[in-house]
PDB file of C-alpha atoms and ligand atoms in Angstrom:
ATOM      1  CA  UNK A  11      -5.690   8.162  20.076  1.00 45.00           C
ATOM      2  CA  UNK A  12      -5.477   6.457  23.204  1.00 38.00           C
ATOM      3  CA  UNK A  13      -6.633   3.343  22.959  1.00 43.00           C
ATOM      4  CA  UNK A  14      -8.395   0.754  20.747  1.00 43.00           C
ATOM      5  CA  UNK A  15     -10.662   3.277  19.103  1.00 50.00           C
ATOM      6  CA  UNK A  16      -9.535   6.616  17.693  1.00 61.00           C
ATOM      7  CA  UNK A  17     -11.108   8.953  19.106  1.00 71.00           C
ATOM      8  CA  UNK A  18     -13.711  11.296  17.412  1.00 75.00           C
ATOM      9  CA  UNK A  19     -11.782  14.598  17.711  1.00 73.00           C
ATOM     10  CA  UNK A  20      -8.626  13.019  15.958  1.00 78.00           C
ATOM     11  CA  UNK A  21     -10.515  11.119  13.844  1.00 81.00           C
ATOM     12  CA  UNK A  22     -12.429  14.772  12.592  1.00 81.00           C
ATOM     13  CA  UNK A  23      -8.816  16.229  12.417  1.00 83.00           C
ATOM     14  CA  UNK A  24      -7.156  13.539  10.777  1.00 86.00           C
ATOM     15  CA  UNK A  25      -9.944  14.421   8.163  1.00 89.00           C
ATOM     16  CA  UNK A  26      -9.868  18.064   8.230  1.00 86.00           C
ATOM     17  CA  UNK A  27      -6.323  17.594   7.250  1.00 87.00           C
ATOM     18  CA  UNK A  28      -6.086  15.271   4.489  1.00 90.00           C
ATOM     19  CA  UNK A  29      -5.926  18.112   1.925  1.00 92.00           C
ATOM     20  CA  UNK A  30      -2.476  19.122   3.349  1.00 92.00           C
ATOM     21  CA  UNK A  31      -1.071  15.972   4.981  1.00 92.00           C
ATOM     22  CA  UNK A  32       1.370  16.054   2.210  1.00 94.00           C
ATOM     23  CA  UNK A  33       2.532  19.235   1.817  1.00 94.00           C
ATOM     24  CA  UNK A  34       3.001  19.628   5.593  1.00 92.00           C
ATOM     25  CA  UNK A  35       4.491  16.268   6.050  1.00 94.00           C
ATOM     26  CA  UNK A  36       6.800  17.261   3.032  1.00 95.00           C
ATOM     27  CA  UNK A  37       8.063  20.766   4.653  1.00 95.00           C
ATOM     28  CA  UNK A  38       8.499  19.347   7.857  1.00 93.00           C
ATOM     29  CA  UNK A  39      10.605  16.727   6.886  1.00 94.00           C
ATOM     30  CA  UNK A  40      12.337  18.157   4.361  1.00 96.00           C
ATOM     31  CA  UNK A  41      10.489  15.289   1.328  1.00 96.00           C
ATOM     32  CA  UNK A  42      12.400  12.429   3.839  1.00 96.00           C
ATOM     33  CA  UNK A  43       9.004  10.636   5.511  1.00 97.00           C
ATOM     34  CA  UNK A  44       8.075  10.567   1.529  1.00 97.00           C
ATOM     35  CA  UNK A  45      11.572   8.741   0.715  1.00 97.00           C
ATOM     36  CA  UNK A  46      11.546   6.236   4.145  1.00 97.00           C
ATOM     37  CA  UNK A  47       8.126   5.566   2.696  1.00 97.00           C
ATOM     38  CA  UNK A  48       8.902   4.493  -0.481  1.00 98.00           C
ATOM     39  CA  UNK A  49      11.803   2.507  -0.237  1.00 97.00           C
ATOM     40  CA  UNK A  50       9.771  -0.332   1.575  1.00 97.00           C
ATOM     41  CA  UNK A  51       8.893  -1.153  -1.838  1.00 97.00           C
ATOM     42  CA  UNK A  52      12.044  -2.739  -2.897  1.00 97.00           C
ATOM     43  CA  UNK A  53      10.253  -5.553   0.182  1.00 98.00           C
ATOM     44  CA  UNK A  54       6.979  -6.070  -2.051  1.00 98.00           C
ATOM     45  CA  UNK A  55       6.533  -7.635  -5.539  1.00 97.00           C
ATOM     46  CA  UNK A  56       4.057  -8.356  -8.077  1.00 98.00           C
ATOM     47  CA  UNK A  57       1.243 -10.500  -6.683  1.00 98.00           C
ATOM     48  CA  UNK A  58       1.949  -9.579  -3.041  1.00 98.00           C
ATOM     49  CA  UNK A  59      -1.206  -9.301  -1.081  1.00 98.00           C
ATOM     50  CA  UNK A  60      -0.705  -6.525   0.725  1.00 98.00           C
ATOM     51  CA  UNK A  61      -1.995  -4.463   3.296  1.00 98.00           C
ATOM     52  CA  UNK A  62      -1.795  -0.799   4.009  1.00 98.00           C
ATOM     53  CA  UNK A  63      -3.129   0.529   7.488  1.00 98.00           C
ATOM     54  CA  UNK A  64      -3.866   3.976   8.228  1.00 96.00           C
ATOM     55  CA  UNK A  65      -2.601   4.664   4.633  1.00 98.00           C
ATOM     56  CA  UNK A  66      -3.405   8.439   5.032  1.00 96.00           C
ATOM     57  CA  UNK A  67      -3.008   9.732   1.538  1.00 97.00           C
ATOM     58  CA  UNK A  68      -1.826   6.859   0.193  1.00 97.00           C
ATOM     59  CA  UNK A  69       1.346   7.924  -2.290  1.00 96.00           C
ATOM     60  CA  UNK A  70       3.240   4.333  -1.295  1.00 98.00           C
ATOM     61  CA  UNK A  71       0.328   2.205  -1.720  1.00 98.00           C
ATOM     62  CA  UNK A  72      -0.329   3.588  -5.201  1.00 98.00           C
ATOM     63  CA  UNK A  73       3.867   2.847  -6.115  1.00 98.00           C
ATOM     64  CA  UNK A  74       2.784  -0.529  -4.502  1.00 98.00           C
ATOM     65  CA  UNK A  75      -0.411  -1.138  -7.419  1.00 98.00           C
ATOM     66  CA  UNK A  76       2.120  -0.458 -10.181  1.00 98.00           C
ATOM     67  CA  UNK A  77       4.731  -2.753  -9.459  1.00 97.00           C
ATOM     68  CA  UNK A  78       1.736  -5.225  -9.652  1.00 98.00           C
ATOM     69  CA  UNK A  79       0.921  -5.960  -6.007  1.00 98.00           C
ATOM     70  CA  UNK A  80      -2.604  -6.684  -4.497  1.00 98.00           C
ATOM     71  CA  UNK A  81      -2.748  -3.847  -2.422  1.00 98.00           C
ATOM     72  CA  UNK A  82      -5.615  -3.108   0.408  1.00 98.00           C
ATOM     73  CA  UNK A  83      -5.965   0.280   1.735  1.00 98.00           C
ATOM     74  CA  UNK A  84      -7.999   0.901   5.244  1.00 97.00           C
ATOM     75  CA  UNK A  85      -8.021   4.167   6.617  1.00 96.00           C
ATOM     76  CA  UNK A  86     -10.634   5.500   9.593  1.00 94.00           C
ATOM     77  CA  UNK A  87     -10.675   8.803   8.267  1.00 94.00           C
ATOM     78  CA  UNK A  88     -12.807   8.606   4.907  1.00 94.00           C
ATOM     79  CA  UNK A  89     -11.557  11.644   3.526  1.00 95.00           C
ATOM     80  CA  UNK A  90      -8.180   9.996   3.594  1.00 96.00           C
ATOM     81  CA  UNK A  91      -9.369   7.653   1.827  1.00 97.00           C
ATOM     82  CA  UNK A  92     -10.686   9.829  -0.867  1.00 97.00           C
ATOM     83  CA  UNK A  93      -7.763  11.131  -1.833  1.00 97.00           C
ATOM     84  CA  UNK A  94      -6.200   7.921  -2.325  1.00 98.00           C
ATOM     85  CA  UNK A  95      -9.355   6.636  -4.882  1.00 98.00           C
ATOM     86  CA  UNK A  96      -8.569  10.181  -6.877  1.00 97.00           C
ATOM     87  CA  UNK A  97      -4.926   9.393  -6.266  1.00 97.00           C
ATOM     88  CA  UNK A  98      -5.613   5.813  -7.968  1.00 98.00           C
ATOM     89  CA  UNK A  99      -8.076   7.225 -10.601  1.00 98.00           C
ATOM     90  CA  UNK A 100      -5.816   9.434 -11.795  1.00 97.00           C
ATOM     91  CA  UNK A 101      -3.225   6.687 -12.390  1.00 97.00           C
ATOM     92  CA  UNK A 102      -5.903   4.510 -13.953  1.00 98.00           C
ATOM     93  CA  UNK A 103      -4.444   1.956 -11.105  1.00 98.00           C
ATOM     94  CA  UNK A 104      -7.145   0.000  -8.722  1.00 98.00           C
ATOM     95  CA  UNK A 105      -7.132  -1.113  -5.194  1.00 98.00           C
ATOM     96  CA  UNK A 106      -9.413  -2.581  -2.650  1.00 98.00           C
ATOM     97  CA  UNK A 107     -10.532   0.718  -0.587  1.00 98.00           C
ATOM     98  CA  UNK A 108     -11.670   0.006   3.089  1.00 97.00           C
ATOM     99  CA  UNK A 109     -13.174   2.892   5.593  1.00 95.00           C
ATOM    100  CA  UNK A 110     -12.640   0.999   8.705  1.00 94.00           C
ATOM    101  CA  UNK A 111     -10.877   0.932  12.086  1.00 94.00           C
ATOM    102  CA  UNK A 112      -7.991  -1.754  11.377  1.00 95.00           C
ATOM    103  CA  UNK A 113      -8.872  -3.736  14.668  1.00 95.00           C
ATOM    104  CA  UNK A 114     -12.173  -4.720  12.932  1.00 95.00           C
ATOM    105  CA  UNK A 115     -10.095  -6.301  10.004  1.00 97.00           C
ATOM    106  CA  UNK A 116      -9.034  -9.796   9.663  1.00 97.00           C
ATOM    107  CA  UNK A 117      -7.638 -11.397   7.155  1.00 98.00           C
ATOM    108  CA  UNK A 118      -4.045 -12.757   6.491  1.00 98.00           C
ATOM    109  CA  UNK A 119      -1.569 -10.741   4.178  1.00 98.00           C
ATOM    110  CA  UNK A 120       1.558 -11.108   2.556  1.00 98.00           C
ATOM    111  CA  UNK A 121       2.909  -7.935   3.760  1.00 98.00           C
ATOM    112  CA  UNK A 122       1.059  -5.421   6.160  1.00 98.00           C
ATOM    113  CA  UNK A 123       2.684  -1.966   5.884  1.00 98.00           C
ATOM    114  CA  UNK A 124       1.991   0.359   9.009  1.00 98.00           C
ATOM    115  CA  UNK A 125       3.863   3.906   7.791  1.00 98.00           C
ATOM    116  CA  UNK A 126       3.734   6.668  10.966  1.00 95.00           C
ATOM    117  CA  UNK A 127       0.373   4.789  12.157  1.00 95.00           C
ATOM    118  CA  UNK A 128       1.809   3.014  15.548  1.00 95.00           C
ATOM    119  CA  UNK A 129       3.229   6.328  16.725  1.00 88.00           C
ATOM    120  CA  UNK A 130      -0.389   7.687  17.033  1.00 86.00           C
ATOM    121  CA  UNK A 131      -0.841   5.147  19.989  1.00 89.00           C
ATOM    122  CA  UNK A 132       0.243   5.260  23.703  1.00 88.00           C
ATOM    123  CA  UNK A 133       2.737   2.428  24.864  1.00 90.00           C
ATOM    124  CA  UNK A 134      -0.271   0.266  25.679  1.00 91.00           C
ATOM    125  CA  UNK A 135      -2.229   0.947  22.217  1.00 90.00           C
ATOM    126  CA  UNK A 136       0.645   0.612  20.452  1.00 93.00           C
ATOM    127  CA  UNK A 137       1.831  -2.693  21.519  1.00 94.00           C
ATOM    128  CA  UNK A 138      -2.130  -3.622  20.772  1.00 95.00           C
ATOM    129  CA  UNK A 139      -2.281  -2.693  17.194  1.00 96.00           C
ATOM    130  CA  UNK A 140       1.475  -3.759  16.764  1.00 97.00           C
ATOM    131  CA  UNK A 141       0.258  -7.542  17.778  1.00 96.00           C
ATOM    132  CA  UNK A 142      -3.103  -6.968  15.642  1.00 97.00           C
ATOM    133  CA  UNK A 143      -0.727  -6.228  12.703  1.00 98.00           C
ATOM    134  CA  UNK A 144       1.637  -8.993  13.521  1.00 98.00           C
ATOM    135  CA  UNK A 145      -1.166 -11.274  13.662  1.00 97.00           C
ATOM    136  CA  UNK A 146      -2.851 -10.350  10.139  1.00 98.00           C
ATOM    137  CA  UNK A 147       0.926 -11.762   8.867  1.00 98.00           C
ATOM    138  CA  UNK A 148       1.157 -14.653   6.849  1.00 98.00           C
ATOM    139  CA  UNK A 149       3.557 -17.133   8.282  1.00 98.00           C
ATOM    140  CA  UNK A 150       7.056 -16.091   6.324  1.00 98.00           C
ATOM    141  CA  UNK A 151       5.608 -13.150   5.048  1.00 98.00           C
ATOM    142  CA  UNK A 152       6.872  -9.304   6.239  1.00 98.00           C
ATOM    143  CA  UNK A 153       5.776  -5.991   8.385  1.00 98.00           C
ATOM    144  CA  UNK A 154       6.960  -2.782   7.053  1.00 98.00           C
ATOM    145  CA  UNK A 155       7.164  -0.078   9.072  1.00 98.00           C
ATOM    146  CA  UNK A 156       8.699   3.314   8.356  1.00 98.00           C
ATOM    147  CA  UNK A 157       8.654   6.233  11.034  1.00 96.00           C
ATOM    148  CA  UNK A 158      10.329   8.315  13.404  1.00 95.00           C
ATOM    149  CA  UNK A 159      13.835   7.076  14.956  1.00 95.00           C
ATOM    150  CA  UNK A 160      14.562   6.628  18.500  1.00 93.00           C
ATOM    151  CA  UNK A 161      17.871   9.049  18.124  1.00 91.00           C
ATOM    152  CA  UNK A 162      21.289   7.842  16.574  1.00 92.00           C
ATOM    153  CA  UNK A 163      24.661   9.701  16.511  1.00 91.00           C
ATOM    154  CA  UNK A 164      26.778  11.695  17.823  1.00 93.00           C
ATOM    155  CA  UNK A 165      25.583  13.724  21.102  1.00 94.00           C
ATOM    156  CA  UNK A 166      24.577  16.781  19.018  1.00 93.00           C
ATOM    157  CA  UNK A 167      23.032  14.894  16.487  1.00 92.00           C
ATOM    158  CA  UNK A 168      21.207  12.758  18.897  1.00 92.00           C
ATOM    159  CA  UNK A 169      19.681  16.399  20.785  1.00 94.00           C
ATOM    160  CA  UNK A 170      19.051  17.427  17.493  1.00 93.00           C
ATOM    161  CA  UNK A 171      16.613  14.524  16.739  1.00 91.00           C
ATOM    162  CA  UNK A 172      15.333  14.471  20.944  1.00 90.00           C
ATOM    163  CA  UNK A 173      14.014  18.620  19.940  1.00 90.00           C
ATOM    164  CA  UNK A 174      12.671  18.074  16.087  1.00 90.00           C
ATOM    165  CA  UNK A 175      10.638  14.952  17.206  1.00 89.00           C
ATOM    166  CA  UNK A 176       9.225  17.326  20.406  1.00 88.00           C
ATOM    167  CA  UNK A 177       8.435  19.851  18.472  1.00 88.00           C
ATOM    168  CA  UNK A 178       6.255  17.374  15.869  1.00 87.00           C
ATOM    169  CA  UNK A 179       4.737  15.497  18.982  1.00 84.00           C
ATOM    170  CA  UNK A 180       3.800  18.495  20.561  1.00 83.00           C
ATOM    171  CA  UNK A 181       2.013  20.061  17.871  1.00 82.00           C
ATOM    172  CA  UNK A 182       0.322  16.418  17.270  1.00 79.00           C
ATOM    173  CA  UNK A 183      -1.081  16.565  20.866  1.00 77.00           C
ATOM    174  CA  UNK A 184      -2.210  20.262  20.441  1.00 78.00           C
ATOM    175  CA  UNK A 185      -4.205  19.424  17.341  1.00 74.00           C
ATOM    176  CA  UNK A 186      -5.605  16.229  19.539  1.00 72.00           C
ATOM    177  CA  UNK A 187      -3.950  13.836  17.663  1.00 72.00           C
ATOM    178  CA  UNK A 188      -1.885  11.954  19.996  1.00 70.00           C
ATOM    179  CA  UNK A 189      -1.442  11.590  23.326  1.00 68.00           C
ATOM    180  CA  UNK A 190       2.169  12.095  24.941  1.00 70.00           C
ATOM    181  CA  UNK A 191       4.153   9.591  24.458  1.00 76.00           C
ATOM    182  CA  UNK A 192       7.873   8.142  24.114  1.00 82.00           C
ATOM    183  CA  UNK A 193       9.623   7.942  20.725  1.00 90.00           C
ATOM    184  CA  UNK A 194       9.302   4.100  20.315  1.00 94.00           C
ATOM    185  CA  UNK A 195      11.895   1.464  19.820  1.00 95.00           C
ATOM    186  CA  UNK A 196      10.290  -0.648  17.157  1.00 97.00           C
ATOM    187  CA  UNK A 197      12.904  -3.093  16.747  1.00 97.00           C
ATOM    188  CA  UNK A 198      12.834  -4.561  20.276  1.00 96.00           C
ATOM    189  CA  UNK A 199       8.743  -4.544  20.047  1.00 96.00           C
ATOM    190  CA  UNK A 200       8.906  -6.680  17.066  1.00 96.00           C
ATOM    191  CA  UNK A 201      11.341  -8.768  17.934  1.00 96.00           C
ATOM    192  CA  UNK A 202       9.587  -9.434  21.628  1.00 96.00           C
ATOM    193  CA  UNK A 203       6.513 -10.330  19.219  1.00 95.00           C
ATOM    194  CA  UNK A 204       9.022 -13.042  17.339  1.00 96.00           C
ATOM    195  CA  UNK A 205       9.559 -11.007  14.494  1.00 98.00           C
ATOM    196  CA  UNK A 206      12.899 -10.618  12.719  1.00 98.00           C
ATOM    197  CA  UNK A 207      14.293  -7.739  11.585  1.00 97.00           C
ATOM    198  CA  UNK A 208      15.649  -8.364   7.693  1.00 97.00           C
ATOM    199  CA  UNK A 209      16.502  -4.318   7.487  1.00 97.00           C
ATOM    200  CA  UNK A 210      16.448  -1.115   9.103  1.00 97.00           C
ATOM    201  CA  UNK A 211      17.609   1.745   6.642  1.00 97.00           C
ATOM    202  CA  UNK A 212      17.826   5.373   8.300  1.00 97.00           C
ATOM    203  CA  UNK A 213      16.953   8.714   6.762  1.00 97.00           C
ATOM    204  CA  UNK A 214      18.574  11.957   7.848  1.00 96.00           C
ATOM    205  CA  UNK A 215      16.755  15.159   7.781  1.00 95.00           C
ATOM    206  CA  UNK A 216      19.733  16.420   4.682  1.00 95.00           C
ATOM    207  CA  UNK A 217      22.620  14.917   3.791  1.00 93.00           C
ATOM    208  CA  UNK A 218      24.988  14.072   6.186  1.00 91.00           C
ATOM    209  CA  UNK A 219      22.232  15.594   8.351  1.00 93.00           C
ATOM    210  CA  UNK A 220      20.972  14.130  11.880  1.00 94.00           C
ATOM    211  CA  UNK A 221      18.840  10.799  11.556  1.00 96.00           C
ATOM    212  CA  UNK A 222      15.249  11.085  12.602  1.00 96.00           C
ATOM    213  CA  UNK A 223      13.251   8.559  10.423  1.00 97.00           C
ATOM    214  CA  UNK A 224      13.788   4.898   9.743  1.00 97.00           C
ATOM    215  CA  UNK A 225      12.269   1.981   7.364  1.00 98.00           C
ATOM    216  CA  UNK A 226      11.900  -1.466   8.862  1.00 98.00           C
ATOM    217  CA  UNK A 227      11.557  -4.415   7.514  1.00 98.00           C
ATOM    218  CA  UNK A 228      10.936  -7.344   9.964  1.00 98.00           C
ATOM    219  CA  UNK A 229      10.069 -11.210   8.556  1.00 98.00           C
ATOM    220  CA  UNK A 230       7.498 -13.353  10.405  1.00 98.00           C
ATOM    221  CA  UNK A 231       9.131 -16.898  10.998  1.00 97.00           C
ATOM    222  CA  UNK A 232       7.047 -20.032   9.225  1.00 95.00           C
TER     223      UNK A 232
HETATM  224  C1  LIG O   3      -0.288   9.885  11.027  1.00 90.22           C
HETATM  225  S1  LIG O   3      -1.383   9.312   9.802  1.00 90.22           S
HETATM  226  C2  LIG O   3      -0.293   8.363   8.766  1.00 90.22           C
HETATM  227  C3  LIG O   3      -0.806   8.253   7.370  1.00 90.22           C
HETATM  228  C4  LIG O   3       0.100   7.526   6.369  1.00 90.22           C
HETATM  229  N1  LIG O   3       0.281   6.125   6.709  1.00 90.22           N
HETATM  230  C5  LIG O   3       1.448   8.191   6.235  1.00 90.22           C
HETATM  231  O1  LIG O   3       2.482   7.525   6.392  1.00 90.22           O
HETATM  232  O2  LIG O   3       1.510   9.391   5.944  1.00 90.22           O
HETATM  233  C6  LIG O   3      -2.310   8.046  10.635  1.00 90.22           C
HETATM  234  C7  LIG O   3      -3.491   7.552   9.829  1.00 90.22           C
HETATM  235  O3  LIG O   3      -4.077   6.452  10.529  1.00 90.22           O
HETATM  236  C8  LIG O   3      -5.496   6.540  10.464  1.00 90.22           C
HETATM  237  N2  LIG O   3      -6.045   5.784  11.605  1.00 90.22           N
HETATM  238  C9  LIG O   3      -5.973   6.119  12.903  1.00 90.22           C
HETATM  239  N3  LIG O   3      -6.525   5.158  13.674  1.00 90.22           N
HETATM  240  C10 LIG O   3      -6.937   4.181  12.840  1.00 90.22           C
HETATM  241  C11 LIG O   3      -7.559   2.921  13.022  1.00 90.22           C
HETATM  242  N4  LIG O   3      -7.864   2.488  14.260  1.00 90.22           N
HETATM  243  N5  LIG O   3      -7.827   2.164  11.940  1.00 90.22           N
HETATM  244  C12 LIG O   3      -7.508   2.612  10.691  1.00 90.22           C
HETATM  245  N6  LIG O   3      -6.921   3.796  10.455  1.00 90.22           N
HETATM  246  C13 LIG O   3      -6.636   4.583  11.505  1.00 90.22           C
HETATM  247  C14 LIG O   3      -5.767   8.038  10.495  1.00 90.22           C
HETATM  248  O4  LIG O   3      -7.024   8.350   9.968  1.00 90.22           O
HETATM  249  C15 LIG O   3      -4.609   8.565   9.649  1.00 90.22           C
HETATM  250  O5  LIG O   3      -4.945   8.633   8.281  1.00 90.22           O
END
């Protein structure tokens, strides 16, 4: 995905993949991109309009519905966003379902969540979508991002999370889903876009474990 558009072949295997996003994002991160997900939603509440881009599968988003926010799911890839309407149905839960390309949306939210979607970008794509994202903000209101860590630690622990984020990226650009690209450090984009940054929790890969995944929480100034 290297640009504004994602391009056909990842957009085919983004969708030839939905089946087993979960259970492969689930082995390969030992059930931690599931928990960095999820604890984003201590930042939304009931009647939050909120907006989730490149949901993918959609588990948060659903959590999101049942605490009683307004929740808008847009995903490229409609077979992603199939599994989130059986996800809903099976809930008995409703949300507003969009098959789109997120740089053809534009209205204003209370909270845009963007959960391992700006890593698909290169440095120039990302810092477009970032500022599209940032821009579909309401004044005061907040961007949640979880996603991969630049690393943190000790030395070891640091080489540790340098190797398990290669080996993910590299498979990633094998299957034509991303192009080569940097581990990003989110905090200083968002704050270079005026953002603030209200939290950043970490998750290790086990306990006491190296860190390779991170929720932020950044607030848009009034
Ligand atoms: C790596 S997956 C992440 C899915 C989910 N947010 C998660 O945390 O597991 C990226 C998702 O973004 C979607 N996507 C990619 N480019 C997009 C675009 N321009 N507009 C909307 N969705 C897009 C893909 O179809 C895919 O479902």
């Amino acid at each position: 995905m290297a640009d504004r558009q994602t391009d056909a072949k990842a957009l085919r295997t983004f969708d030839r993949m939905a089946k087993v996003y979960d259970g492969l994002t689930a082995f390969w991160s030992n059930g931690r991109v599931s928990r960095c997900k999820l604890a984003q939603l201590e930042h939304i509440g009931p009647g939050d309009k909120v907006l989730y881009v490149g949901v993918g599968t959609g588990e948060e988003a659903v959590e999101a519905v049942r605490k009683g926010a307004d929740v808008t799911c847009l995903d490229l890839a409609s077979e992603m966003i199939e599994i989130v309407r059986s996800r809903l149905a099976k809930n008995a839960l409703e949300a507003r379902l969009i098959h789109g390309d997120m740089f053809d949306h534009h209205e204003s939210y209370d909270v845009v969540c963007a959960n391992f979607f700006l890593d698909c970008f290169d440095p120039d794509g990302m810092r477009r979508a970032a500022e599209h994202l940032i821009g579909l903000v309401r004044p005061g209101g907040r961007f949640l991002v979880s996603d991969v860590t630049t690393p943190q630690g000790s030395l070891p622990a640091r080489w540790f999370t340098a190797a398990h984020h290669s080996v993910a990226f590299a498979v990633s650009r094998l299957q034509g889903l991303t192009p080569w690209y940097p581990v990003y450090d989110y905090p200083s984009v968002f704050e270079a876009s005026g953002l603030e940054i209200v939290e950043r929790e970490f998750f290790a890969l086990w306990n006491g474990g190296p860190v390779v995944y991170q929720a932020l929480a950044a607030r848009k100034p009034l």
